[in-house]
Amino acid sequence: MTISIYFFILLVIVLSLDAFAAGFSYGMGKVSVPFPSLIIIALLSGSMLTASMLAGNFILGLIPAGLTKGISFFVLFLLSLYKFYDALPRLHLKTHGLTTDTISEKVNKENKAILSGKEAALLAFALSVDNISAGLCTGALPLPVFVLLLITTAIHFVSIKLGILTGSLLAEKSSHRFTWLGGLILMILAFYRLF
C-alpha cells in the first residue's frame, strides 16, 4: 500500500506538531535549547519515524490490502483522539497524564534554564510514540532511506525551532491553541486512508 508525496509530507508535519508544542512550552518558559539539543530531538524523531515507516512497508506487505486500510484508519483515528485530548485546557486530571506539556516538564529536570542533550534525547523518545505508531500503519514512499531521513529530520527541526521562537514571542498564549489542529488533520487523514 503506497502513499502519495502529499500525504507523506502532511503526515510528517502533523506528527512534528508535538515537537512544535514542546518547543513552544520551552520558549514560553524561557528555557534555552542549545543547537546540539535541537539536532538530537530532530534526528531521533526523524530516525524513529523513518525506521517505523520502512518497517511498515514490510509489515503492510504481509497483510491483505483491505485489512491494511482498516489498521491504518484505526491507528490514525486513535492518534487524532489523543491529539484532541492533548489540546484540552489543562485540567487537574491532565497534570498527571501523558500530554506534551507534562512530558516537557518532567524531562527538563537537571537545569530548568537549559535543555541538555540527554534530556533532549529523552524528550525525542517520549514524543515519538505517535510517530512510530503512524509510521508502522502507513508505510513510506519508495525513496532512498537517506532522503526519507533527511525530510523527516528537517521537518522536525523546523517545527521545534518555530515552536521555541513562537513561544518566546507569545509567552502569554497557550500552545494548546495549535495542538487541536493536529488532531483534526490526523482524523481527516484517517478517513482518507479508507479510500
Coordinates of C-alpha atoms in Angstrom, one line a residue:
M1 CA 0.0 0.0 0.0
T2 CA 1.8 3.1 -1.2
I3 CA 1.2 6.7 -0.1
S4 CA 1.4 9.9 -2.1
I5 CA 4.1 12.5 -1.5
Y6 CA 1.4 15.0 -0.3
F7 CA 0.1 12.5 2.2
F8 CA 3.6 11.8 3.4
I9 CA 4.6 15.4 3.8
L10 CA 1.3 16.3 5.6
L11 CA 1.7 13.3 7.9
V12 CA 5.2 14.2 8.9
I13 CA 4.2 17.9 9.5
V14 CA 1.3 16.8 11.7
L15 CA 3.5 14.3 13.6
S16 CA 6.0 17.1 14.2
L17 CA 3.4 19.3 15.9
D18 CA 4.3 17.6 19.2
A19 CA 7.8 18.9 18.7
F20 CA 6.4 22.4 18.0
A21 CA 4.3 22.2 21.2
A22 CA 7.3 21.1 23.3
G23 CA 9.4 23.9 21.7
F24 CA 6.5 26.4 22.4
S25 CA 6.4 25.3 26.0
Y26 CA 10.2 25.8 26.4
G27 CA 10.0 29.2 24.6
M28 CA 7.3 30.3 27.0
G29 CA 9.3 29.1 30.0
K30 CA 12.5 30.9 28.6
V31 CA 14.3 27.5 28.6
S32 CA 17.4 27.6 26.4
V33 CA 17.5 24.7 23.9
P34 CA 21.1 24.6 22.5
F35 CA 21.7 23.7 18.9
P36 CA 23.0 20.2 19.7
S37 CA 19.9 19.5 21.7
L38 CA 17.7 20.7 18.7
I39 CA 19.7 18.3 16.4
I40 CA 19.3 15.4 18.8
I41 CA 15.5 15.9 19.0
A42 CA 15.1 16.3 15.3
L43 CA 17.4 13.4 14.3
L44 CA 16.0 11.0 16.8
S45 CA 12.4 11.9 16.0
G46 CA 13.1 11.7 12.2
S47 CA 15.0 8.4 12.6
M48 CA 12.3 6.7 14.5
L49 CA 9.6 7.9 12.1
T50 CA 11.7 6.8 9.1
A51 CA 12.5 3.4 10.6
S52 CA 8.9 2.8 11.5
M53 CA 7.7 3.7 8.0
L54 CA 10.2 1.3 6.4
A55 CA 9.1 -1.4 8.9
G56 CA 5.5 -0.5 8.0
N57 CA 6.2 -1.2 4.3
F58 CA 7.4 -4.7 5.2
I59 CA 4.6 -5.4 7.7
L60 CA 1.8 -4.0 5.5
G61 CA 3.2 -6.1 2.6
L62 CA 2.2 -9.2 4.5
I63 CA -1.3 -8.1 5.3
P64 CA -4.2 -8.1 2.7
A65 CA -4.9 -4.6 1.3
G66 CA -8.4 -4.3 2.8
L67 CA -7.1 -5.0 6.3
T68 CA -4.2 -2.5 5.9
K69 CA -6.7 0.2 5.2
G70 CA -8.6 -0.7 8.4
I71 CA -5.5 -0.8 10.5
S72 CA -4.2 2.5 9.1
F73 CA -7.6 4.1 9.8
F74 CA -7.8 2.8 13.3
V75 CA -4.3 3.9 14.4
L76 CA -4.6 7.4 12.8
F77 CA -8.1 7.8 14.3
L78 CA -6.8 6.9 17.8
L79 CA -3.9 9.3 17.4
S80 CA -6.3 12.0 16.4
L81 CA -8.3 11.4 19.6
Y82 CA -5.2 11.6 21.7
K83 CA -4.3 14.9 20.0
F84 CA -7.7 16.3 20.8
Y85 CA -7.2 15.2 24.5
D86 CA -3.7 16.9 24.5
A87 CA -5.4 20.1 23.2
L88 CA -7.9 20.3 26.0
P89 CA -7.3 23.1 28.5
R90 CA -5.1 22.0 31.4
L91 CA -7.4 20.2 33.9
H92 CA -6.4 18.7 37.2
L93 CA -6.7 15.2 35.7
K94 CA -4.2 16.2 32.9
T95 CA -1.5 17.4 35.3
H96 CA -0.6 13.8 35.9
G97 CA -1.5 12.5 32.4
L98 CA 0.7 12.0 29.3
T99 CA 0.4 15.3 27.4
T100 CA 3.1 17.3 25.6
D101 CA 3.3 19.8 28.4
T102 CA 3.7 17.2 31.2
I103 CA 6.3 15.3 29.2
S104 CA 8.2 18.5 28.5
E105 CA 8.1 19.5 32.2
K106 CA 9.1 16.0 33.5
V107 CA 12.0 15.7 31.1
N108 CA 13.7 19.0 31.9
K109 CA 14.8 18.4 35.5
E110 CA 18.7 18.9 35.7
N111 CA 18.9 22.6 34.9
K112 CA 15.5 24.3 34.3
A113 CA 17.1 27.1 32.2
I114 CA 18.8 24.7 29.7
L115 CA 17.6 21.5 27.9
S116 CA 20.6 19.2 28.0
G117 CA 21.5 16.7 25.2
K118 CA 20.4 13.8 27.5
E119 CA 17.1 15.5 28.2
A120 CA 16.6 16.2 24.5
A121 CA 17.1 12.5 23.7
L122 CA 14.5 11.5 26.4
L123 CA 12.1 14.1 25.0
A124 CA 12.5 12.9 21.4
F125 CA 11.8 9.3 22.5
A126 CA 8.7 10.3 24.5
L127 CA 7.3 12.5 21.7
S128 CA 7.9 9.8 19.0
V129 CA 5.4 7.2 20.2
D130 CA 2.8 8.5 17.8
N131 CA 5.5 8.8 15.1
I132 CA 6.2 5.1 15.4
S133 CA 2.5 4.1 15.5
A134 CA 1.7 6.2 12.5
G135 CA 4.8 5.1 10.6
L136 CA 4.0 1.4 11.1
C137 CA 0.4 1.8 9.8
T138 CA 1.1 3.9 6.8
G139 CA 4.5 2.8 5.3
A140 CA 6.8 5.0 3.4
L141 CA 7.3 6.4 -0.1
P142 CA 9.6 4.4 -2.4
L143 CA 12.5 6.8 -1.8
P144 CA 16.1 6.1 -0.6
V145 CA 16.4 5.8 3.2
F146 CA 18.7 8.9 3.3
V147 CA 16.1 11.1 1.5
L148 CA 13.3 9.9 3.9
L149 CA 15.5 10.6 6.9
L150 CA 16.5 14.0 5.6
I151 CA 12.9 15.0 5.1
T152 CA 11.6 13.8 8.4
T153 CA 14.5 15.2 10.4
A154 CA 14.3 18.6 8.6
I155 CA 10.6 18.9 9.3
H156 CA 11.0 18.1 13.0
F157 CA 13.9 20.5 13.3
V158 CA 12.0 23.4 11.7
S159 CA 8.9 22.5 13.8
I160 CA 10.7 22.6 17.2
K161 CA 12.6 25.8 16.3
L162 CA 9.4 27.5 15.2
G163 CA 7.8 26.4 18.4
I164 CA 10.6 27.9 20.5
L165 CA 10.5 31.2 18.6
T166 CA 6.7 31.4 18.8
G167 CA 6.7 30.5 22.5
S168 CA 9.3 33.3 23.1
L169 CA 7.3 35.8 21.2
L170 CA 3.8 34.9 22.6
A171 CA 4.7 33.9 26.1
E172 CA 1.2 34.6 27.5
K173 CA -0.6 32.4 24.9
S174 CA -1.3 28.7 25.2
S175 CA 0.4 26.1 22.9
H176 CA -2.9 24.1 23.0
R177 CA -4.3 26.6 20.5
F178 CA -2.3 24.8 17.9
T179 CA -2.5 21.2 19.2
W180 CA -6.1 20.6 18.2
L181 CA -5.2 21.3 14.6
G182 CA -3.0 18.2 14.6
G183 CA -5.9 16.1 15.9
L184 CA -8.2 17.4 13.2
I185 CA -5.7 16.7 10.4
L186 CA -5.0 13.2 11.7
M187 CA -8.7 12.4 11.7
I188 CA -9.0 13.6 8.1
L189 CA -6.0 11.5 7.1
A190 CA -7.6 8.5 8.9
F191 CA -10.7 8.8 6.8
Y192 CA -8.6 9.5 3.7
R193 CA -6.9 6.1 4.2
L194 CA -10.3 4.3 3.8
F195 CA -10.5 5.4 0.1

